[in-house]
PDB file of C-alpha atoms in Angstrom:
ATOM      1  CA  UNK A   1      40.708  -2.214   2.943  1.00 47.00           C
ATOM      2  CA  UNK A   2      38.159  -4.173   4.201  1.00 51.00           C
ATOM      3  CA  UNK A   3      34.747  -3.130   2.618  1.00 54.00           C
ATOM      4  CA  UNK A   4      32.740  -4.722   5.393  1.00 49.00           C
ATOM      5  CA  UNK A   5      34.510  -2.592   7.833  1.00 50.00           C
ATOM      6  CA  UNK A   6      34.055   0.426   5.738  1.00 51.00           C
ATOM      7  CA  UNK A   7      30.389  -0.308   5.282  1.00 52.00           C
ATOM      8  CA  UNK A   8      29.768  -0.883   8.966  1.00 53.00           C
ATOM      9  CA  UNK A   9      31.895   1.861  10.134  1.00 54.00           C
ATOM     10  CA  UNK A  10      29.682   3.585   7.732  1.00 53.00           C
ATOM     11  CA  UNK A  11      26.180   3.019   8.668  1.00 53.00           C
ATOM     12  CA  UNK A  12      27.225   3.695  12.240  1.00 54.00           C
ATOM     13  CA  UNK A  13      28.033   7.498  10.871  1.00 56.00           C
ATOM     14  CA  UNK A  14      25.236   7.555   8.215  1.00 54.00           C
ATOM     15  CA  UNK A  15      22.905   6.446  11.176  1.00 48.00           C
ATOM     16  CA  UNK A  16      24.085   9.492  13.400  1.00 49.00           C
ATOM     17  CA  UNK A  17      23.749  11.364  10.337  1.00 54.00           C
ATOM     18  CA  UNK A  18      20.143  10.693   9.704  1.00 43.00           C
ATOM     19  CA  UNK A  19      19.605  11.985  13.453  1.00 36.00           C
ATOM     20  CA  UNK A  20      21.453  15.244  12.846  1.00 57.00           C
ATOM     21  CA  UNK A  21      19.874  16.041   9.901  1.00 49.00           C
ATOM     22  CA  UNK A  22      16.471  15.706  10.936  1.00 41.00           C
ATOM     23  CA  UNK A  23      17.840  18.805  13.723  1.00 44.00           C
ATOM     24  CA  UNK A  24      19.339  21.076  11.105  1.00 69.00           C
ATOM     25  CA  UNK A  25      18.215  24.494  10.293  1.00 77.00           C
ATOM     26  CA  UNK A  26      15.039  24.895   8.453  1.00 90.00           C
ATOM     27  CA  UNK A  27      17.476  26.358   5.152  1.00 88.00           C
ATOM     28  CA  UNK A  28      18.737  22.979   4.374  1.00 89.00           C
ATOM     29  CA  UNK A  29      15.641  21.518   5.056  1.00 90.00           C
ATOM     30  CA  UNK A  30      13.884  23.981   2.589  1.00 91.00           C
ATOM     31  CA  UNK A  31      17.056  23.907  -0.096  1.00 93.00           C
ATOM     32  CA  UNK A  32      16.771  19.947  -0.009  1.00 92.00           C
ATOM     33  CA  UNK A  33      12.956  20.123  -0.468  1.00 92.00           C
ATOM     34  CA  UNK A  34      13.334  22.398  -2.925  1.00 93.00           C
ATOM     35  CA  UNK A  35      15.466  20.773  -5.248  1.00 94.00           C
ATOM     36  CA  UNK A  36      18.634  23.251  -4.612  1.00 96.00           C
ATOM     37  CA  UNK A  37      21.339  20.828  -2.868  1.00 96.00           C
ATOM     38  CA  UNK A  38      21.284  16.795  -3.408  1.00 96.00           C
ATOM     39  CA  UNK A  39      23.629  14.341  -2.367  1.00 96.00           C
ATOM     40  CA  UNK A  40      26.684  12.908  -4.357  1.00 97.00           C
ATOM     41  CA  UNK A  41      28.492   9.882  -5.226  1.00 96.00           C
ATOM     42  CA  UNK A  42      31.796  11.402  -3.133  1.00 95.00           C
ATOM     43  CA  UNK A  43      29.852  11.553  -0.018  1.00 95.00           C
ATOM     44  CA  UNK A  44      29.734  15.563   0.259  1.00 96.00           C
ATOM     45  CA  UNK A  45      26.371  17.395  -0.271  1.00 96.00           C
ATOM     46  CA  UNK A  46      26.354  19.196  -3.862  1.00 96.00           C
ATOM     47  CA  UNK A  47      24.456  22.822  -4.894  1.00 97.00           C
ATOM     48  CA  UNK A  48      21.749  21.778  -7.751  1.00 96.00           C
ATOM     49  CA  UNK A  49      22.076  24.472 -10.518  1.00 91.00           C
ATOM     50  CA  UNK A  50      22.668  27.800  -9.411  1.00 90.00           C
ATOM     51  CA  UNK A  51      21.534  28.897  -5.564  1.00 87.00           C
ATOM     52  CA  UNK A  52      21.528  31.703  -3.368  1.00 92.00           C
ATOM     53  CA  UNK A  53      25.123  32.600  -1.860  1.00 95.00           C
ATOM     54  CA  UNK A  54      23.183  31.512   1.419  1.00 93.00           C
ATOM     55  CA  UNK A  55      22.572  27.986   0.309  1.00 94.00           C
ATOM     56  CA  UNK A  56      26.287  27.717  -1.162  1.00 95.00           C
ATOM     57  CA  UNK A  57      27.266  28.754   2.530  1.00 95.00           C
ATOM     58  CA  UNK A  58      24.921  26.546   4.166  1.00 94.00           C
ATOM     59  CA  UNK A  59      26.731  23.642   1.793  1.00 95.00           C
ATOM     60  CA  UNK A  60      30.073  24.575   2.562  1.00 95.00           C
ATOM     61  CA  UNK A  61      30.004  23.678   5.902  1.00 94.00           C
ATOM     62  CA  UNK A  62      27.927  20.652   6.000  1.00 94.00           C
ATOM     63  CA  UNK A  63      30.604  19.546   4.267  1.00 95.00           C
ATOM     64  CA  UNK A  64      33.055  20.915   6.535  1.00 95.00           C
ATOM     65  CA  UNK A  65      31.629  18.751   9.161  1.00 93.00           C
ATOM     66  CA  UNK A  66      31.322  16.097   7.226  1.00 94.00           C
ATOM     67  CA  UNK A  67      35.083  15.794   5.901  1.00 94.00           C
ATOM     68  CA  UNK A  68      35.739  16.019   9.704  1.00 94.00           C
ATOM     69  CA  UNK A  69      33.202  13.551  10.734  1.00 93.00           C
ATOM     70  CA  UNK A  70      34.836  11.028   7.409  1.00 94.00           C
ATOM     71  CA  UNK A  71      38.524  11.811   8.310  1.00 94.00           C
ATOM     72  CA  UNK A  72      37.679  10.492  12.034  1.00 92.00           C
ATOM     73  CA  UNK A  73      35.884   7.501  11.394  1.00 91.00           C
ATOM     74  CA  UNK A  74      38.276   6.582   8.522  1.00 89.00           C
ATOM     75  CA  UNK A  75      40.936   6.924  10.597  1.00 88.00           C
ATOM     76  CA  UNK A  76      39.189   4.362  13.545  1.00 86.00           C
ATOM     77  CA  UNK A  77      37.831   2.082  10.407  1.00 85.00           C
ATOM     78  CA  UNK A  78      41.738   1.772   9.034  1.00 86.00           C
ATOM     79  CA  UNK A  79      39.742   3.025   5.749  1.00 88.00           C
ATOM     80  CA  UNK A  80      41.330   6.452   4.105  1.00 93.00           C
ATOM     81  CA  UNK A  81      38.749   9.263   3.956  1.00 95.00           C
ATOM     82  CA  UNK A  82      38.244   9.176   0.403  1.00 94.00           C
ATOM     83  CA  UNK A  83      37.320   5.333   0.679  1.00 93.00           C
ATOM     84  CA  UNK A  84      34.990   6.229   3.810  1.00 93.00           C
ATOM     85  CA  UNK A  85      33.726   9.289   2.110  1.00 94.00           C
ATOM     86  CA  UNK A  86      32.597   7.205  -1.076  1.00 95.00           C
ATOM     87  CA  UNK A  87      30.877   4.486   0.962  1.00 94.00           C
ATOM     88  CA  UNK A  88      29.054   7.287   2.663  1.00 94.00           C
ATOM     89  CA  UNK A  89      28.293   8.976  -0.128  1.00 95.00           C
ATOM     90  CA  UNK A  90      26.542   5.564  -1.212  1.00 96.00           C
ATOM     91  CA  UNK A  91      24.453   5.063   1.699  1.00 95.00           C
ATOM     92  CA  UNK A  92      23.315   8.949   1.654  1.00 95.00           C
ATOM     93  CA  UNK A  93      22.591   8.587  -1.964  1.00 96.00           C
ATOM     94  CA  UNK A  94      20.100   5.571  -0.926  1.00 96.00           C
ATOM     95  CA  UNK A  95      18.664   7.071   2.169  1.00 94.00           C
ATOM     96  CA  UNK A  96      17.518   9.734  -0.025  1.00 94.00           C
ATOM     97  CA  UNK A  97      13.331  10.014  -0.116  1.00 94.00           C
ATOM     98  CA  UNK A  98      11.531  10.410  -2.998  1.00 96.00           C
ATOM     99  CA  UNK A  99      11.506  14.009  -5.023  1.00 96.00           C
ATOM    100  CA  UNK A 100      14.988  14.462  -3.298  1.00 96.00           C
ATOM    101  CA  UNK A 101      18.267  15.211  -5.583  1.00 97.00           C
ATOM    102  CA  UNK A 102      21.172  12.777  -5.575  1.00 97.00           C
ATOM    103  CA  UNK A 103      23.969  12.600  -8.214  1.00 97.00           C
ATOM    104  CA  UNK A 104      24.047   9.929 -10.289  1.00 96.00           C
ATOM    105  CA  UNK A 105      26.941   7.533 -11.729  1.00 95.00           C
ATOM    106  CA  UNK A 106      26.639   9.521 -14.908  1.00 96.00           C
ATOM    107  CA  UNK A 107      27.575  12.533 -13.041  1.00 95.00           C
ATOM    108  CA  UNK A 108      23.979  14.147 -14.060  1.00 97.00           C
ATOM    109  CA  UNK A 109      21.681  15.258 -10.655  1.00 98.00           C
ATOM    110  CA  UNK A 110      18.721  13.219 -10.532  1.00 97.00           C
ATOM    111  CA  UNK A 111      15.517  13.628  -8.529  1.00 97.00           C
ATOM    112  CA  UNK A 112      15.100  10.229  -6.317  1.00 97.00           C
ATOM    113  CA  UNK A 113      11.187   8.427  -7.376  1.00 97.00           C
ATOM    114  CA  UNK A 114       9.801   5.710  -5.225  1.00 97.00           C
ATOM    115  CA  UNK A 115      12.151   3.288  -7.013  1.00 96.00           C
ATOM    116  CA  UNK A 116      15.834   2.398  -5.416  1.00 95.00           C
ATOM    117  CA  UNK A 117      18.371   5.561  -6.788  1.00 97.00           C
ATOM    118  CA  UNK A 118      20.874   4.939  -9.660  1.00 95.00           C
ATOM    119  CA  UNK A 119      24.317   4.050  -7.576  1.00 95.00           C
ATOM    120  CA  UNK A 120      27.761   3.516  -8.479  1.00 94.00           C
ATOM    121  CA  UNK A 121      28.543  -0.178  -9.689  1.00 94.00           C
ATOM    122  CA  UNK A 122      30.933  -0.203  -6.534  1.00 93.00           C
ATOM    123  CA  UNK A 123      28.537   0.345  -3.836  1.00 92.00           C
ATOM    124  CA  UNK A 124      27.520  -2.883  -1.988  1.00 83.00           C
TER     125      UNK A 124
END
């Protein structure tokens, strides 16, 4: 596949992204300030530690929407959704601001400082 096409088709979602999640609930807004959910390498949203069963919730179906949101633009990009999901997962993991979480390449949660956040090798 392409990885231009993925990338584009990419910041087109990851752009409409940044809009939605500037309108979500105040809960993920507070759980992301606070440290409790972060973003990961596989393009899903990940629970930092332990959390509250209402956090773990609150996770669950961001990601819901966001596997739907991945398996239609994969399908448009001619990408597969774990191909669209990763470069997504890339471009979340850099729009992070600073004292947010994001998972690193090592697999260990990080919190993002005012310098670019570890990626995978593969991300362009």
């Amino acid at each position: 596949m392409n990885r231009l096409k993925i990338s584009i088709a990419t910041l087109l979602l990851v752009g409409g992204a940044t809009a939605a999640l500037a309108q979500r609930d105040p809960a993920y807004q507070a759980a992301r300030a606070a440290g409790e959910v972060g973003e990961q390498p596989d393009g899903y949203l990940g629970v930092v530690g332990s959390a509250s069963p209402a956090v773990r919730a609150l996770v669950n179906n961001i990601n819901i929407q966001r596997k739907a949101a991945y398996t239609q633009q994969s399908a448009a990009s001619g990408a597969t959704v774990e191909q669209f999901a990763f470069t997504s997962g890339c471009n979340l993991i850099l729009k992070t601001a600073p004292g947010e979480k994001y998972k690193g390449p090592d697999g260990v949660w990080k919190t993002r400082t005012a310098a670019p956040p570890e990626r995978d090798s593969r991300c362009i």
